Short mmCIF file of C-alpha atoms in Angstrom, two decimals:
data_model
loop_
_atom_site.label_atom_id
_atom_site.label_comp_id
_atom_site.label_asym_id
_atom_site.label_seq_id
_atom_site.Cartn_x
_atom_site.Cartn_y
_atom_site.Cartn_z
CA GLU D 586 -39.90 -35.79 -6.12
CA VAL D 587 -42.77 -37.95 -7.26
CA GLN D 588 -45.24 -38.86 -4.55
CA VAL D 589 -48.49 -40.79 -4.50
CA VAL D 590 -50.64 -40.78 -1.38
CA GLU D 591 -53.75 -42.89 -0.86
CA SER D 592 -56.64 -41.98 1.38
CA GLY D 593 -60.26 -42.91 1.94
CA GLY D 594 -60.05 -46.39 3.34
CA GLY D 595 -62.31 -47.55 6.11
CA LEU D 596 -64.87 -50.05 7.30
CA VAL D 597 -67.96 -50.69 5.21
CA GLN D 598 -70.69 -53.30 5.19
CA ALA D 599 -71.01 -55.79 2.39
CA GLY D 600 -72.93 -54.27 -0.49
CA GLY D 601 -71.78 -50.80 0.42
CA SER D 602 -69.58 -48.30 -1.39
CA LEU D 603 -66.33 -46.54 -0.72
CA THR D 604 -64.14 -44.17 -2.72
CA LEU D 605 -60.37 -44.15 -2.45
CA SER D 606 -58.24 -41.21 -3.55
CA CYS D 607 -54.69 -41.18 -4.85
CA ALA D 608 -53.11 -37.74 -4.78
CA THR D 609 -50.07 -37.31 -6.98
CA SER D 610 -47.36 -34.68 -6.90
CA GLY D 611 -44.02 -34.00 -8.53
CA LEU D 612 -45.15 -35.23 -11.96
CA GLY D 613 -44.02 -32.12 -13.79
CA GLY D 614 -46.96 -32.33 -16.17
CA ASP D 615 -45.76 -35.60 -17.68
CA ASN D 616 -48.21 -38.30 -18.66
CA TYR D 617 -48.48 -41.34 -16.47
CA ALA D 618 -50.22 -44.61 -15.82
CA LEU D 619 -51.67 -45.16 -12.38
CA GLY D 620 -52.64 -48.51 -10.99
CA TRP D 621 -54.65 -49.58 -8.00
CA PHE D 622 -53.48 -52.73 -6.26
CA ARG D 623 -54.55 -54.59 -3.16
CA GLN D 624 -53.08 -57.08 -0.76
CA ALA D 625 -55.19 -59.21 1.52
CA PRO D 626 -53.68 -60.90 4.59
CA GLY D 627 -51.66 -63.92 3.56
CA LYS D 628 -52.07 -63.23 -0.14
CA GLU D 629 -49.94 -61.70 -2.83
CA ARG D 630 -50.49 -58.15 -3.98
CA GLU D 631 -52.73 -58.05 -7.03
CA GLY D 632 -53.67 -55.48 -9.62
CA VAL D 633 -57.22 -54.17 -9.47
CA ALA D 634 -57.50 -51.37 -12.01
CA CYS D 635 -55.40 -48.88 -13.93
CA PHE D 636 -55.69 -45.55 -15.70
CA THR D 637 -53.53 -43.60 -18.11
CA SER D 638 -53.53 -39.82 -18.24
CA VAL D 639 -52.60 -39.92 -21.94
CA SER D 640 -56.05 -41.04 -23.05
CA GLY D 641 -58.07 -41.53 -19.90
CA LYS D 642 -58.32 -45.22 -20.72
CA THR D 643 -59.12 -47.51 -17.81
CA HIS D 644 -58.73 -51.23 -17.34
CA TYR D 645 -60.11 -53.50 -14.63
CA ALA D 646 -59.35 -56.92 -13.27
CA ASP D 647 -62.17 -59.40 -13.80
CA SER D 648 -62.76 -59.62 -10.05
CA VAL D 649 -63.85 -55.98 -9.85
CA LYS D 650 -65.19 -55.29 -13.33
CA GLY D 651 -68.61 -53.68 -13.13
CA ARG D 652 -68.17 -52.79 -9.47
CA PHE D 653 -65.10 -50.53 -9.41
CA THR D 654 -64.58 -47.40 -11.48
CA ILE D 655 -61.57 -45.12 -11.89
CA THR D 656 -62.00 -41.39 -12.40
CA SER D 657 -59.69 -38.42 -12.12
CA ASP D 658 -60.01 -34.73 -11.43
CA ASN D 659 -59.74 -32.29 -14.32
CA ALA D 660 -56.09 -31.64 -13.63
CA LYS D 661 -55.44 -35.40 -13.52
CA THR D 662 -53.47 -34.99 -10.33
CA THR D 663 -55.86 -37.00 -8.19
CA VAL D 664 -57.21 -40.36 -9.25
CA TYR D 665 -60.16 -41.99 -7.56
CA LEU D 666 -61.22 -45.58 -7.20
CA HIS D 667 -64.97 -45.79 -6.71
CA MET D 668 -65.89 -49.14 -5.23
CA SER D 669 -69.45 -50.37 -5.03
CA SER D 670 -71.22 -53.65 -4.24
CA LEU D 671 -68.32 -54.41 -1.95
CA LYS D 672 -67.76 -57.95 -0.79
CA PRO D 673 -65.88 -59.30 2.22
CA GLU D 674 -63.27 -60.66 -0.19
CA ASP D 675 -62.49 -57.07 -1.21
CA THR D 676 -60.96 -56.57 2.24
CA ALA D 677 -57.31 -55.64 1.77
CA VAL D 678 -54.76 -52.87 1.96
CA TYR D 679 -55.19 -50.86 -1.22
CA TYR D 680 -52.22 -49.20 -2.88
CA CYS D 681 -51.88 -46.82 -5.77
CA ALA D 682 -48.77 -46.83 -7.88
CA LEU D 683 -47.53 -44.75 -10.79
CA THR D 684 -45.20 -44.97 -13.75
CA PHE D 685 -44.51 -42.51 -16.54
CA VAL D 686 -45.81 -43.50 -19.96
CA THR D 687 -46.24 -41.90 -23.35
CA TRP D 688 -48.75 -44.18 -25.06
CA ALA D 689 -52.50 -44.12 -24.81
CA ASP D 690 -53.21 -47.82 -24.64
CA TRP D 691 -52.24 -49.02 -21.17
CA ASP D 692 -53.79 -52.02 -19.47
CA ASN D 693 -50.87 -53.30 -17.44
CA LEU D 694 -51.57 -54.50 -13.90
CA SER D 695 -48.15 -56.01 -13.33
CA LEU D 696 -46.58 -54.73 -10.13
CA ASP D 697 -43.15 -54.60 -11.74
CA GLU D 698 -44.29 -51.98 -14.25
CA TYR D 699 -44.94 -49.33 -11.60
CA ASP D 700 -42.18 -47.26 -10.06
CA TYR D 701 -43.75 -45.09 -7.38
CA TRP D 702 -45.92 -46.56 -4.64
CA GLY D 703 -48.05 -45.13 -1.89
CA GLN D 704 -48.18 -46.37 1.66
CA GLY D 705 -51.55 -48.07 1.33
CA THR D 706 -54.96 -47.62 2.91
CA GLN D 707 -56.98 -50.31 4.66
CA VAL D 708 -60.38 -51.31 3.33
CA THR D 709 -62.42 -53.68 5.46
CA VAL D 710 -65.74 -55.07 4.27
CA SER D 711 -67.84 -56.69 6.94
CA SER D 712 -70.34 -59.43 6.18
#
């Protein structure tokens, strides 16, 4: 059974940093794409960044480019979202989601393209 579990959310002051983790299991060694999404109160869920285990390629939404970075552990079973220069508008519930892929060039932040979702972790940035 495929599972993705987020952790690392919390309260941080504006300008601060926070790292979220997404632990995966049940992948059977298959390649995947993993996306980070967020949903602020009263707003639609939006894609923030994504990563593919095929090539290690990452892609970022314009709103976080230069501030957020995706990395993974050597086994590519845990994917991290390093967030810096945080702003109050980054406040949201952050989700990771996964889908199995076979190609190296993945930059899709569409919610519909991801099959397995975590439960979310709250990030609050105070001004």
